[in-house]
Backbone as JSON Lines, residues from 0, in Angstrom:
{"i":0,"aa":"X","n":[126.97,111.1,90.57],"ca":[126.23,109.87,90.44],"c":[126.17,109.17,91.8]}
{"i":1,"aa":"X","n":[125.0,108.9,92.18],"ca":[124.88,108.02,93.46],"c":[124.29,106.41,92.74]}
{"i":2,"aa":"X","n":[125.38,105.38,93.44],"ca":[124.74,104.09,92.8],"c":[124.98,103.39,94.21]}
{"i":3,"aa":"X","n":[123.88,102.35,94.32],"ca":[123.03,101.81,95.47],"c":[123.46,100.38,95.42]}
{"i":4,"aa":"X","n":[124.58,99.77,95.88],"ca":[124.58,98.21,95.86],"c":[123.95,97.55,96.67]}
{"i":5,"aa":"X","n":[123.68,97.54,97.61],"ca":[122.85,96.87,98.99],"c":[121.87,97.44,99.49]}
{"i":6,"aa":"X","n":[120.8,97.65,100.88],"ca":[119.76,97.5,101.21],"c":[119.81,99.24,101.27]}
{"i":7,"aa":"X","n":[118.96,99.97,101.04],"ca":[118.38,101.33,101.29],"c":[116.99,101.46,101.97]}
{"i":8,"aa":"X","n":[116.66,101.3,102.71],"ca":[115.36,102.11,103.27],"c":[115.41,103.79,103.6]}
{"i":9,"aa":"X","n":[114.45,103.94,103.13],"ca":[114.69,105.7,102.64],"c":[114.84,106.72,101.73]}
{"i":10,"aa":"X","n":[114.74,107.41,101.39],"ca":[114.61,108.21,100.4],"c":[116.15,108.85,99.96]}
{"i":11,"aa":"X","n":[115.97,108.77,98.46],"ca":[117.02,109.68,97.27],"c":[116.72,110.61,96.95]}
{"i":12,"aa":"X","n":[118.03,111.47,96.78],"ca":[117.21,113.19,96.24],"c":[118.95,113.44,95.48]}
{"i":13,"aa":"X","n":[118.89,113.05,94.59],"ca":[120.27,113.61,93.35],"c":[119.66,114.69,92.22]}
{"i":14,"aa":"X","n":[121.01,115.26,92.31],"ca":[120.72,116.27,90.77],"c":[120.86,115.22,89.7]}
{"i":15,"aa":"X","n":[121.49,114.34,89.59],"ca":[122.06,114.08,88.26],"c":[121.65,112.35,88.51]}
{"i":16,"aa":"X","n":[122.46,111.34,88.32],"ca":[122.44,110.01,87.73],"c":[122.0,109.02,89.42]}
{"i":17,"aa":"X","n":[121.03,108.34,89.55],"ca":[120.71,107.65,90.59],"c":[120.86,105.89,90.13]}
{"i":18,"aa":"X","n":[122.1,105.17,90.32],"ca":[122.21,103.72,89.32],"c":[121.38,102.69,90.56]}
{"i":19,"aa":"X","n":[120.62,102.45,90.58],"ca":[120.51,100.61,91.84],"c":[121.26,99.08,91.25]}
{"i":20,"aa":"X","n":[122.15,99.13,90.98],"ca":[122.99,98.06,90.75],"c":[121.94,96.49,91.08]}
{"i":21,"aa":"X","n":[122.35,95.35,90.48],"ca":[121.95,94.19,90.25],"c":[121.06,93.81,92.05]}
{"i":22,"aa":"X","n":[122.46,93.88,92.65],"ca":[122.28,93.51,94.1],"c":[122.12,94.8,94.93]}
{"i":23,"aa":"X","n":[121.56,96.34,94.17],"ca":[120.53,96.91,95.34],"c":[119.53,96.79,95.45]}
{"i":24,"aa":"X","n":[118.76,97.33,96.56],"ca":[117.02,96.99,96.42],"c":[117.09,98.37,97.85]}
{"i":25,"aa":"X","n":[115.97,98.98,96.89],"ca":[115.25,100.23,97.62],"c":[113.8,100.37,98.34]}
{"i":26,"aa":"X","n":[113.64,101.03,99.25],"ca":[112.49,100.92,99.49],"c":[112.06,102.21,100.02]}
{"i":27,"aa":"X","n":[112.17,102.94,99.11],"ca":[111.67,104.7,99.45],"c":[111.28,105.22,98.19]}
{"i":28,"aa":"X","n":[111.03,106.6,98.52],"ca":[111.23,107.45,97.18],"c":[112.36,107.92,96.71]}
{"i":29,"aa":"X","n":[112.52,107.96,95.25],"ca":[113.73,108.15,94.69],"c":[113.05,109.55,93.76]}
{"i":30,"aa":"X","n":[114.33,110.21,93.95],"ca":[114.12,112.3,93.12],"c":[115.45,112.83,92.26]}
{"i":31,"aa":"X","n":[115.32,112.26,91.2],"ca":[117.04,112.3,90.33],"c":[116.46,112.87,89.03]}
{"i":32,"aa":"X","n":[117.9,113.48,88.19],"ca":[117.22,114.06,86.74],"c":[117.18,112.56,85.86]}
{"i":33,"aa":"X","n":[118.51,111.67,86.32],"ca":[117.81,110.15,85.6],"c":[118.01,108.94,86.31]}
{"i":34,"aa":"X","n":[117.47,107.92,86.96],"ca":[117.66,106.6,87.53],"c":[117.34,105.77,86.35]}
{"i":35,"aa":"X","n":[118.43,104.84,86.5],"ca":[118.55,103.35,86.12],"c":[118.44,102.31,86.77]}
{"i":36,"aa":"X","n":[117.66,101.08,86.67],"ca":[117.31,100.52,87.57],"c":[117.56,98.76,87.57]}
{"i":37,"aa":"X","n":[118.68,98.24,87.84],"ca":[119.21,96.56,87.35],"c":[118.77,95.54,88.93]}
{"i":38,"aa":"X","n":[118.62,97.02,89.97],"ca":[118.34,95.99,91.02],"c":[116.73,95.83,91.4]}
{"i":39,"aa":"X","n":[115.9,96.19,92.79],"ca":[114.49,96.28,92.84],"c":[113.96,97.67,93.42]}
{"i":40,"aa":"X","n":[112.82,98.28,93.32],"ca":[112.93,99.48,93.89],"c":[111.17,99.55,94.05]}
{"i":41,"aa":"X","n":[110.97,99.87,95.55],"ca":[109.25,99.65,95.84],"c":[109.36,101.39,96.68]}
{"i":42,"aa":"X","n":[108.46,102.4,96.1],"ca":[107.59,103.47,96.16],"c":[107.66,104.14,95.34]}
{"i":43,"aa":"X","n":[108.1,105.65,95.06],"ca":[107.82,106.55,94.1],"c":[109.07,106.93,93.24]}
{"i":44,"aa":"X","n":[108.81,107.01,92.13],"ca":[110.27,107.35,91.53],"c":[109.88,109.27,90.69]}
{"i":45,"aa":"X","n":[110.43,110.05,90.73],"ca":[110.78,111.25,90.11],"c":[111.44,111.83,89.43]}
{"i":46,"aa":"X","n":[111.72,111.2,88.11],"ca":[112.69,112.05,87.32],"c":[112.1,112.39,85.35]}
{"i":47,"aa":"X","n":[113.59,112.86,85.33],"ca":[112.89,113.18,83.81],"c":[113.22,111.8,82.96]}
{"i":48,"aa":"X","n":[114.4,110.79,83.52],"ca":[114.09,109.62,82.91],"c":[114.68,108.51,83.94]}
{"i":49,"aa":"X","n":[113.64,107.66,83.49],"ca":[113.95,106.38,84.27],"c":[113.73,105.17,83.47]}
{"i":50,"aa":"X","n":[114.71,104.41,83.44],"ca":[115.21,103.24,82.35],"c":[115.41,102.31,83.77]}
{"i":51,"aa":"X","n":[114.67,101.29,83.29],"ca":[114.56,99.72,84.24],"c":[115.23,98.54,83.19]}
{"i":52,"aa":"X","n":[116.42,98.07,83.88],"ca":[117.06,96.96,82.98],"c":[116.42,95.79,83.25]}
{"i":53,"aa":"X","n":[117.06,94.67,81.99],"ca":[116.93,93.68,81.89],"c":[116.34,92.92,83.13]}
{"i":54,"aa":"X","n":[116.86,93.29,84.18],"ca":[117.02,92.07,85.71],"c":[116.06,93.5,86.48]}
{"i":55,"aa":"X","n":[116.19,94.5,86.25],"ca":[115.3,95.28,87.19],"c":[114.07,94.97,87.74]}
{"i":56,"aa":"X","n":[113.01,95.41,88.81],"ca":[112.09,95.16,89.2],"c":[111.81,96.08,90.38]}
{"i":57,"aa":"X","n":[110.58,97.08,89.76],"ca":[109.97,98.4,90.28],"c":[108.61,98.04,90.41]}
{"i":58,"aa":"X","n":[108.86,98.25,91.45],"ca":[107.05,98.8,92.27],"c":[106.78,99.94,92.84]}
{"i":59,"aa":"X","n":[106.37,101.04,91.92],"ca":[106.73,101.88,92.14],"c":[105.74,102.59,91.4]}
{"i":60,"aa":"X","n":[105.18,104.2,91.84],"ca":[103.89,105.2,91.08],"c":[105.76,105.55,90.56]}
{"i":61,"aa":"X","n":[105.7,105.96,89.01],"ca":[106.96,107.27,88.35],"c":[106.2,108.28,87.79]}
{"i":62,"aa":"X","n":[106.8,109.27,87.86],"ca":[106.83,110.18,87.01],"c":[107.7,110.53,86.41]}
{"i":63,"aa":"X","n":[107.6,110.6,85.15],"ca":[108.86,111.2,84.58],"c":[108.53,111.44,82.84]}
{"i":64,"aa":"X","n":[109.82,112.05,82.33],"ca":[108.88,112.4,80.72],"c":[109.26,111.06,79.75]}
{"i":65,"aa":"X","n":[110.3,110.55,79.98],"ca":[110.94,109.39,79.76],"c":[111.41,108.28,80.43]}
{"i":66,"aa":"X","n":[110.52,106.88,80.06],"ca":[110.46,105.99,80.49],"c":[110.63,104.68,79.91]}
{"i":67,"aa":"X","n":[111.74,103.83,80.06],"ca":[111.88,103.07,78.97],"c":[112.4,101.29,79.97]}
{"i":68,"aa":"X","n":[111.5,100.72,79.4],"ca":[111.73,99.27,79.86],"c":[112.55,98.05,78.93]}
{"i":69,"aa":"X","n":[113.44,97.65,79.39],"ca":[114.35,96.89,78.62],"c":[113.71,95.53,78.98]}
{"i":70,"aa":"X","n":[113.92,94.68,77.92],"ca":[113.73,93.04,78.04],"c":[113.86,92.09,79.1]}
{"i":71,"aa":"X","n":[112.89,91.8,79.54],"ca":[113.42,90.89,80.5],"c":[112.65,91.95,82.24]}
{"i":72,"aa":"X","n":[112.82,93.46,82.41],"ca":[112.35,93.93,83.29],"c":[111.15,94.49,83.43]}
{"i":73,"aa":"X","n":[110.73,94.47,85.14],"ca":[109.12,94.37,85.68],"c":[108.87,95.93,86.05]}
{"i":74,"aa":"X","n":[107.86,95.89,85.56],"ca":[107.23,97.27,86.5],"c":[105.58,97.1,87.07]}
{"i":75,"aa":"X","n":[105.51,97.27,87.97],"ca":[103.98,97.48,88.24],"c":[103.9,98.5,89.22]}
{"i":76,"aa":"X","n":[103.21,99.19,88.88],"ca":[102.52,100.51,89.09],"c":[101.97,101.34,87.77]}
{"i":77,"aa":"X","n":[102.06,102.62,88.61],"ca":[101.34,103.62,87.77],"c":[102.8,104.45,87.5]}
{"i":78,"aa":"X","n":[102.4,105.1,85.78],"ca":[103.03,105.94,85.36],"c":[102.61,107.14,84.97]}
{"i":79,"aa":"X","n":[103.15,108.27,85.0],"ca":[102.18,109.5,84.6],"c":[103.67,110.65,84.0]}
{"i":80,"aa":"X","n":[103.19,110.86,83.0],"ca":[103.94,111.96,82.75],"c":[104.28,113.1,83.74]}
{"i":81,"aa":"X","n":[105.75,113.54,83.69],"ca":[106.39,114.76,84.47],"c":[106.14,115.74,84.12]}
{"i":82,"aa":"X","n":[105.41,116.77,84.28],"ca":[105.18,117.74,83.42],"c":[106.17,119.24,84.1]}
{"i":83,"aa":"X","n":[106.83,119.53,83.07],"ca":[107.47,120.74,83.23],"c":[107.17,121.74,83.98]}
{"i":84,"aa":"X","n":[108.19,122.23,84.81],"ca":[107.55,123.69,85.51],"c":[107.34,124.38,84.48]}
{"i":85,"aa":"X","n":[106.25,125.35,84.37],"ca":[106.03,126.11,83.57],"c":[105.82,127.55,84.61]}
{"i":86,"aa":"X","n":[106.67,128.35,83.91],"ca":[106.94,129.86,84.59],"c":[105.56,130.76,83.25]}
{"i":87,"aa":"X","n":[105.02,131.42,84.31],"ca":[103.71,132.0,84.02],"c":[104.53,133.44,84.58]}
{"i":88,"aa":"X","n":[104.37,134.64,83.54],"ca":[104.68,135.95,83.68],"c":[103.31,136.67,83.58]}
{"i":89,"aa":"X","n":[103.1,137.68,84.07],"ca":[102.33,138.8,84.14],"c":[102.3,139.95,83.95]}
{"i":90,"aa":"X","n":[102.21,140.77,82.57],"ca":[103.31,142.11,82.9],"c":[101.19,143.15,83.14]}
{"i":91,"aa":"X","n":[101.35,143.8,83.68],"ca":[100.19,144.85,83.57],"c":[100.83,146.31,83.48]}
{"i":92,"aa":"X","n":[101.11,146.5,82.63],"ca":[101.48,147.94,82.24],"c":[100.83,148.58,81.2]}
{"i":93,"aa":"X","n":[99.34,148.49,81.41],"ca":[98.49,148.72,80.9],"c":[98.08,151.18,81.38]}
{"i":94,"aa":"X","n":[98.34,151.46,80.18],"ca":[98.33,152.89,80.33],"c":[96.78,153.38,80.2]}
{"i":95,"aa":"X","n":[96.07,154.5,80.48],"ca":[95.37,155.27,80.94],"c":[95.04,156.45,79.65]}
């Protein structure tokens, strides 16, 4: 888990849990399997879920498959579904 109390300029890239605490505030792209978001966060977010609390506030394009806004927190931007890698096979063993 990487969690963010104070100023970040720059970009996140976690496997797993990305937290921005009350008093962080981001200003890059963020690339995690889930961010939570209580502090502010302005460019792109990437995961499969991203939950903005109560006090949160995102400006931000997300993607992700799950997205959930709690009471009280802002989002403006665009959202678009994450869509799965999808592995495409080919077999040609096609006989004669």
């Amino acid at each position: 888990m990487i969690q963010i109390e104070g100023v970040l300029e720059g970009d996140i890239k976690a496997q797993d849990l990305v937290h921005i605490t009350e008093t962080g505030k981001i200003s890059g792209n963020i690339e995690a399997k889930t961010v939570f978001i209580d502090g502010e966060v302005s460019g792109e977010i990437v995961a499969d879920k991203v939950e903005i609390g109560e006090k949160g506030k995102v400006f931000a394009n997300i993607f992700s498959t799950v997205f959930v806004i709690q009471e009280g927190g802002i989002f403006e931007g665009n959202k678009k579904l994450k869509k799965e890698t999808m592995e495409i096979s080919y077999n040609d063993n096609s006989e004669e």
